Short mmCIF file of C-alpha atoms in Angstrom, two decimals:
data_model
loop_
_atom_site.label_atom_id
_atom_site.label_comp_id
_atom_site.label_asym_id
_atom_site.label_seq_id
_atom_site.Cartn_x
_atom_site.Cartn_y
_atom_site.Cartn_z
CA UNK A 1 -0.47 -27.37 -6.63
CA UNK A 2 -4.50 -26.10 -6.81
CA UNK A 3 -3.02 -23.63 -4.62
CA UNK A 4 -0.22 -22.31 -7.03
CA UNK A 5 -2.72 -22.74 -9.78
CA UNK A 6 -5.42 -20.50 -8.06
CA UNK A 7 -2.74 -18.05 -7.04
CA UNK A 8 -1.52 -18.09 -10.76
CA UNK A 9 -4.66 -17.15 -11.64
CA UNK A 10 -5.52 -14.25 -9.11
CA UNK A 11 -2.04 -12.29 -10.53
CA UNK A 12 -3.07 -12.41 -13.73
CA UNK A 13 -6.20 -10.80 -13.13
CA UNK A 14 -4.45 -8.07 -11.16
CA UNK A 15 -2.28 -7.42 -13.70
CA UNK A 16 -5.14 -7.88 -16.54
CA UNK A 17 -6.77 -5.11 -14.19
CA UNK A 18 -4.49 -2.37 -13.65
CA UNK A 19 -3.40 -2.51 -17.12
CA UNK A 20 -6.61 -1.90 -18.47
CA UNK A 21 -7.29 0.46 -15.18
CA UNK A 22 -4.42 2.62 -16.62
CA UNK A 23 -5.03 2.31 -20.45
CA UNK A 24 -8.68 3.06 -19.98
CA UNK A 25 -8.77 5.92 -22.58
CA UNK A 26 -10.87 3.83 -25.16
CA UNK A 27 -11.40 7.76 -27.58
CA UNK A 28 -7.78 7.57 -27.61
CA UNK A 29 -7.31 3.95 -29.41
CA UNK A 30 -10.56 5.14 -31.29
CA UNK A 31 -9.05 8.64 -32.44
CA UNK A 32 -5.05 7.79 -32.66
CA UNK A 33 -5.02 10.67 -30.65
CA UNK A 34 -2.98 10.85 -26.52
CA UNK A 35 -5.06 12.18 -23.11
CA UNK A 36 -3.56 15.02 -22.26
CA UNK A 37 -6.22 15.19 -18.69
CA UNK A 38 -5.48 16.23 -15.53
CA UNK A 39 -4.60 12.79 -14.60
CA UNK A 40 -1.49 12.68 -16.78
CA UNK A 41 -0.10 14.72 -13.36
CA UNK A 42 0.14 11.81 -11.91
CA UNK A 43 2.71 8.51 -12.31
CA UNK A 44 1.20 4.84 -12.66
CA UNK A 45 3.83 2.54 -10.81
CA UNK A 46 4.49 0.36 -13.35
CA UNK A 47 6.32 1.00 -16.69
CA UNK A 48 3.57 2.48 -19.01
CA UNK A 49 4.14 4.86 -21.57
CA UNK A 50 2.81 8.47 -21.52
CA UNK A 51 2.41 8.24 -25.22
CA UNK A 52 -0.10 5.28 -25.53
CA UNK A 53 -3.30 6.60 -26.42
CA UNK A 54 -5.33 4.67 -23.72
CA UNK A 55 -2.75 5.70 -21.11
CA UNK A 56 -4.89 8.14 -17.88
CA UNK A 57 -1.11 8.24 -16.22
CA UNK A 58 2.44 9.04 -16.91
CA UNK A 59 5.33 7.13 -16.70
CA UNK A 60 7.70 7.82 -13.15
CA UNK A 61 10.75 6.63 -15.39
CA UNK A 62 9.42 9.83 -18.68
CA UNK A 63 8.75 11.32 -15.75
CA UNK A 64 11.99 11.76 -14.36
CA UNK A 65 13.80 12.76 -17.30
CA UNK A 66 11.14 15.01 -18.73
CA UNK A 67 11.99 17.10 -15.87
CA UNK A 68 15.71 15.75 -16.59
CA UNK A 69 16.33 16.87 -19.95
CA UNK A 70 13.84 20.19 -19.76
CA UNK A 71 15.73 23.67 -20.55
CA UNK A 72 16.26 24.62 -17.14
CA UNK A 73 15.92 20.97 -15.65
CA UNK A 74 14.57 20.30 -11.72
CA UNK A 75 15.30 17.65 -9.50
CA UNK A 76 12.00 15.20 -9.91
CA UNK A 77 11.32 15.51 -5.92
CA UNK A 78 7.87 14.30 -6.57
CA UNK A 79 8.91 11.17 -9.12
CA UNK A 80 11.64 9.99 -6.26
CA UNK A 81 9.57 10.41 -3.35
CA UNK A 82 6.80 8.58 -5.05
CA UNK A 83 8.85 5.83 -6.10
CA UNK A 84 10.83 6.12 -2.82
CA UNK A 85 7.13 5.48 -0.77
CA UNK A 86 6.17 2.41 -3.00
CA UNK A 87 9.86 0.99 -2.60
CA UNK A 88 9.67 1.27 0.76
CA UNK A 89 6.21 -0.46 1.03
CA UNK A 90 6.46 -3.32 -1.42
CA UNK A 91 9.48 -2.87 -3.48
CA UNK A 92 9.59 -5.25 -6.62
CA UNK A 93 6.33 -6.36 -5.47
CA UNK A 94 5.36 -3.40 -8.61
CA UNK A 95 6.91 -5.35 -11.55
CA UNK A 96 5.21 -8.48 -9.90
CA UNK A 97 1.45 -7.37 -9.75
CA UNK A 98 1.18 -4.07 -11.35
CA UNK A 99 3.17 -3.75 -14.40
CA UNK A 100 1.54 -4.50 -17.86
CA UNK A 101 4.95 -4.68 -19.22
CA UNK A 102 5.81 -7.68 -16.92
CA UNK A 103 2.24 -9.03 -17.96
CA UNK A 104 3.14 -8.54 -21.84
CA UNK A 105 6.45 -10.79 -21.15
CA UNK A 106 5.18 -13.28 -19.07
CA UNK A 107 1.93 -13.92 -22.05
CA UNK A 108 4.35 -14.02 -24.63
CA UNK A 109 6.83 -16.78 -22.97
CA UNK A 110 4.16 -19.39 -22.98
CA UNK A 111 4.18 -19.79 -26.48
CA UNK A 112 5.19 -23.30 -26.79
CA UNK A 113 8.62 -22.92 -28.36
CA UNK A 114 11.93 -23.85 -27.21
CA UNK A 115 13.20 -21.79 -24.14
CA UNK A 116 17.19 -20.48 -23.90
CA UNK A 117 18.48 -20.16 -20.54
CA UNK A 118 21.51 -17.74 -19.99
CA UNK A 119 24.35 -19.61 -18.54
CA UNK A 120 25.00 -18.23 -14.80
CA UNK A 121 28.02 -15.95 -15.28
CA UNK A 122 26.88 -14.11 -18.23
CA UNK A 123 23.37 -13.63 -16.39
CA UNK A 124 24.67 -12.36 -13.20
CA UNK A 125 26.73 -9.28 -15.23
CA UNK A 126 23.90 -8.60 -17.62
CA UNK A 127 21.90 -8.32 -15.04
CA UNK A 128 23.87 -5.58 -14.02
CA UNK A 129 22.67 -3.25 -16.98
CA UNK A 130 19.77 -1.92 -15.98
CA UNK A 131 21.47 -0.26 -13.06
CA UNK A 132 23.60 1.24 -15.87
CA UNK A 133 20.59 2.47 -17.90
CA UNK A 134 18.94 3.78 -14.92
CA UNK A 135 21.90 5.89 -13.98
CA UNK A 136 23.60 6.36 -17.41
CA UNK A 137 20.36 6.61 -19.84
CA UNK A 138 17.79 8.24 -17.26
CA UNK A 139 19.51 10.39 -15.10
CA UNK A 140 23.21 11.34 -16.39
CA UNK A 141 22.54 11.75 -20.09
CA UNK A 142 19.48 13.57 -19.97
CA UNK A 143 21.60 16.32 -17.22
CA UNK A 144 25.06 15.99 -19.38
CA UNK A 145 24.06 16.03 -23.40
CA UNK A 146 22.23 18.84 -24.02
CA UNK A 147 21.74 21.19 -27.81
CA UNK A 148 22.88 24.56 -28.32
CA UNK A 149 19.62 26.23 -26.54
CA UNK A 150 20.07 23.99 -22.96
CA UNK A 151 17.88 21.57 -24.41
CA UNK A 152 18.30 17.67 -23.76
CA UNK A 153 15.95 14.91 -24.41
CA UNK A 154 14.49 11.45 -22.56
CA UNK A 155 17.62 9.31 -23.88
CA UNK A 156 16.17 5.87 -22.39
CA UNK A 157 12.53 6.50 -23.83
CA UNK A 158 13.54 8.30 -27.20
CA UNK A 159 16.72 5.49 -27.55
CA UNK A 160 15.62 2.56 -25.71
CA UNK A 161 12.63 1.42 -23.97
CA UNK A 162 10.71 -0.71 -26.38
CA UNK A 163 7.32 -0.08 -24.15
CA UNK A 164 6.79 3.28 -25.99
CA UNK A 165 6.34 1.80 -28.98
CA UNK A 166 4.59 -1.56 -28.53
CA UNK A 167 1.84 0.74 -26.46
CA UNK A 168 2.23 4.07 -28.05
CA UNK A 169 4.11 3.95 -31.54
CA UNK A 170 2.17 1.57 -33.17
CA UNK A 171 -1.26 2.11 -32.05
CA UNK A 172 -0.65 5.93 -33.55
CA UNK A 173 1.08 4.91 -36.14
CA UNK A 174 -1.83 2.46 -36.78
CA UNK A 175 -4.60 5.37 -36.52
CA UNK A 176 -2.94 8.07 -37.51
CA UNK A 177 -1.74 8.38 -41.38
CA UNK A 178 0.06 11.87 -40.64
CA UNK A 179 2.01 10.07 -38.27
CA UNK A 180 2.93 7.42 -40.50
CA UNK A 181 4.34 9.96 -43.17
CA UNK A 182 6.30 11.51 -40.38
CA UNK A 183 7.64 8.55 -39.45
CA UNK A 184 11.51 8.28 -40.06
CA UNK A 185 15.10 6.57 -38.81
CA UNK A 186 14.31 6.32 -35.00
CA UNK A 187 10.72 4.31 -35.33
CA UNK A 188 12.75 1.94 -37.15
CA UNK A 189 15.05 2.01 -34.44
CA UNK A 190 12.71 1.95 -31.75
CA UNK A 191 10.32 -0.78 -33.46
CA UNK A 192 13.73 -2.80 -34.05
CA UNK A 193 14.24 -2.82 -30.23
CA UNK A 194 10.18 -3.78 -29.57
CA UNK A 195 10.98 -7.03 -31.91
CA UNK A 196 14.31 -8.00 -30.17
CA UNK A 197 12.39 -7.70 -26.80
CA UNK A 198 9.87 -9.06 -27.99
CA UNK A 199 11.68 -12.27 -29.48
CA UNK A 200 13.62 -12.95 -26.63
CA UNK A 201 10.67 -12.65 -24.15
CA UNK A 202 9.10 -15.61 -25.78
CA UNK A 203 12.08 -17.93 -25.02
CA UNK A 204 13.88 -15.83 -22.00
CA UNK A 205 11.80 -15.09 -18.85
CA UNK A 206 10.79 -11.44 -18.33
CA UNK A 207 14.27 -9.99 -20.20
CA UNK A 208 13.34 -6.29 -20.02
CA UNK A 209 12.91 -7.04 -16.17
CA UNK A 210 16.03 -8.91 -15.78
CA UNK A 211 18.44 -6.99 -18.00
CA UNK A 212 17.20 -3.44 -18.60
CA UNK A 213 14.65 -1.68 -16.91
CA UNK A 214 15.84 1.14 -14.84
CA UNK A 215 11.88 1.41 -13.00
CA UNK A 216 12.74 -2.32 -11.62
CA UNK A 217 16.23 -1.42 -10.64
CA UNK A 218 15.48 1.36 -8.57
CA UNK A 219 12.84 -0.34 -6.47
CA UNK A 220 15.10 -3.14 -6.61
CA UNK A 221 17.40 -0.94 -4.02
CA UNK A 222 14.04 -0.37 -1.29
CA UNK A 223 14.23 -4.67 -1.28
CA UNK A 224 16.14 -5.76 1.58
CA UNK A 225 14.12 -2.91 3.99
CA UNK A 226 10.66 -3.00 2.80
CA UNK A 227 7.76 -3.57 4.68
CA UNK A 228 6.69 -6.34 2.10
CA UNK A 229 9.05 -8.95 2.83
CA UNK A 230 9.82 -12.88 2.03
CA UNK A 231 10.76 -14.80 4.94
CA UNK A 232 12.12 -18.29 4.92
CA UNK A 233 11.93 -20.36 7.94
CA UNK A 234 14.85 -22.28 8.24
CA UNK A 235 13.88 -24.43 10.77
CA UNK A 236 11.12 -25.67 8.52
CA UNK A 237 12.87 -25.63 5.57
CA UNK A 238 13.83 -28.92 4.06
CA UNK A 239 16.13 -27.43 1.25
CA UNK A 240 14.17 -29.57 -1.52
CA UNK A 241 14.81 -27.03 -4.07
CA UNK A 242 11.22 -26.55 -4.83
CA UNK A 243 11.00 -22.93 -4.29
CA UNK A 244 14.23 -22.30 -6.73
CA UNK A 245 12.83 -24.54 -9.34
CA UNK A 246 9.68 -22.77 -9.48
CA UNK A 247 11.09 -19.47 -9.95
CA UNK A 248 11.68 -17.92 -13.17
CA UNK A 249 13.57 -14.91 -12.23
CA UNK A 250 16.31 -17.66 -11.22
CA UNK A 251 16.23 -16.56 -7.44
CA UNK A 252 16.71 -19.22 -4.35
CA UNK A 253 14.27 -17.97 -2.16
CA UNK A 254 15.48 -20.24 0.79
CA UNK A 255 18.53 -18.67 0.17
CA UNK A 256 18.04 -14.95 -0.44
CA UNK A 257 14.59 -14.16 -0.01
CA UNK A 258 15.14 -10.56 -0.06
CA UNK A 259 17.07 -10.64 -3.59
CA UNK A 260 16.92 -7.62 -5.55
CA UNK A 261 15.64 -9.50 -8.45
CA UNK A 262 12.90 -11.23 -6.81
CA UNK A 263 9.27 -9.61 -8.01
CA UNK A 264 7.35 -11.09 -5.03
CA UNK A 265 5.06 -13.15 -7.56
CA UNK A 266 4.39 -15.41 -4.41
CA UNK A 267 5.34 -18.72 -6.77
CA UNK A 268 7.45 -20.05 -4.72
CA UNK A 269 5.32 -19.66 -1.13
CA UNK A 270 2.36 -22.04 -2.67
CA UNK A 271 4.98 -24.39 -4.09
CA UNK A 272 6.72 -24.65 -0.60
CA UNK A 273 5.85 -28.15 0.38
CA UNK A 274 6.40 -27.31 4.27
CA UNK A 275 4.98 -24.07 4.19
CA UNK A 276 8.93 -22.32 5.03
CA UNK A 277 8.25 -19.82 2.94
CA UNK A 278 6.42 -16.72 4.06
CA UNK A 279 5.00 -12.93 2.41
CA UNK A 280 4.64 -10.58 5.61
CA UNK A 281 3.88 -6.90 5.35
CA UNK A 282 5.07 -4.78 8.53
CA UNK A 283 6.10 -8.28 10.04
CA UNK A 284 2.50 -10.10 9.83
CA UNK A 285 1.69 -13.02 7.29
CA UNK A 286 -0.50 -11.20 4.57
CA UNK A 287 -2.71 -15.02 4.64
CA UNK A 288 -2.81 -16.30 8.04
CA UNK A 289 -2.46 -20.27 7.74
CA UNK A 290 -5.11 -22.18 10.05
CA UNK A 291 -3.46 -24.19 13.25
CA UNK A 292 -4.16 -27.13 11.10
CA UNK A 293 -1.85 -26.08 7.99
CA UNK A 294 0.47 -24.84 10.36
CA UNK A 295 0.34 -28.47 12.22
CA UNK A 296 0.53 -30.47 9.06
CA UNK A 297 3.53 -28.45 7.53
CA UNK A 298 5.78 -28.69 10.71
CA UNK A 299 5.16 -32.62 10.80
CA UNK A 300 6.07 -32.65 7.00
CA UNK A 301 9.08 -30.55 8.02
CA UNK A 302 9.83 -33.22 10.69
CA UNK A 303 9.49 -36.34 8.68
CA UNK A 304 11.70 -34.81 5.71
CA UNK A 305 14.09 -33.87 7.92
CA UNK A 306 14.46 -37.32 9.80
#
């Protein structure tokens, strides 16, 4: 267990990192004011919103359906093949390691308060969704629902995600008073969304990951052919359960280690008492075990098994 614990601690500081690698505009939080640099070209490859004034990077998901919803609207070549190449590579490994939002979630279900877990059925449909809002919200409505001058608008980040405003929305609203007097009907809506995630993230495990975002969804398609992979070795495998316990995306890794909804966190490799469970990239072990772990987990294979 020192090893999950160490490892525990290592992804938080990644994600600690990158989030404050990619929110690093300090004027911005200073000012109430948004960068507008040359690096907002560019997509982060987590969900971060455009609008928060420390972000240096766009969102791929605003993105998308800023070039979506514009008057004469493009096919995002550069937003798919971007998200294509890091689906390919590593897949959900993204929402894992490199997404504050995932960070945010994970903080805020620690907070010692009774937890809810969603009985099977109704969590395998609702999981569902965000394939719905990544198809329906960010790529059909945006094309379909458009004003009288061929104009549309981002319908998941003007109706939906709650990220805008817990990063963007409030900060501005915060430091800027002409903002505030601006505000009307759809912060309220929005800011009613950021408390509902934000409630049920402190007694449901990463919600927004599970149920609605369309970024996880659509590397969730890459997982069953990317080069990041999590291999189970059956013939070491005991089937103690351990790795299932352990995971809080409710994925049995013995069983389907390449499960869309796994975000490679690497939980359940350091819980694996035999050492079954494996994170290769392009078929090699990214932590090569010494011949004496290897030794020691194949006799504790043998004696569980007999």
């Amino acid at each position: 267990m020192a090893s999950l614990k160490k490892h525990r601690i290592i992804r938080k500081a990644v994600q600690t990192g990158t989030g404050i690698l990619q929110n690093a505009n300090i004027a911005g939080f200073l000012k109430g004011t948004i960068y507008t640099g040359p690096l907002k070209n560019f997509c982060v490859p987590g969900m971060n919103c455009y609008s928060c004034p420390g972000a240096l990077g766009a969102c791929p998901i605003g993105a998308m359906q800023a070039m979506l919803s514009a008057r004469h609207p493009k096919v995002p070549f550069y937003v798919l093949g971007y998200l294509s190449v890091l689906g390919v590579l590593v897949g959900r490994f993204i929402c894992g390691w490199l997404c504050l939002f995932g960070l945010i979630q994970e903080l805020l279900y620690k907070i010692p308060i009774k937890k809810i877990t969603v009985p099977e059925k109704l969590d395998r449909v609702l999981r569902k969704f965000k394939y719905v809002f990544l198809v329906v919200f960010v790529v059909l409505l945006p094309i379909i629902l458009r004003d009288e001058l061929g104009v549309s608008f981002p319908y998941f980040c003007k109706w939906i995600c709650p990220i805008g405003m817990m990063e963007g929305g409030v900060p501005l609203l915060a430091l800027n008073e002409p903002m505030r007097e601006a505000a009307h009907a759809l912060y309220a809506w929005k800011f009613a969304i950021m408390l509902v995630i934000v409630a049920l993230s402190i007694v449901i495990h990463r919600p927004f990951c599970k149920y609605i975002c369309p970024l996880g969804a659509f590397y969730g398609l890459f997982h069953k052919f990317s080069f990041l992979q999590l291999r189970c070795n059956k013939e070491a495998c005991t089937n103690c359960g351990a790795c299932s316990k352990i995971c809080k995306m409710q994925v049995d890794p013995s069983k389907k280690p390449t499960s869309a909804e796994c975000i490679r966190c690497g939980d359940c490799v350091h819980a694996c008492p035999t050492k079954a469970l494996k994170m290769t990239f392009f078929g090699k072990e990214k932590s090569e075990q010494s011949a004496a772990e290897q030794a020691q987990a194949s006799s504790l294979g043998e004696k569980n098994n007999n």
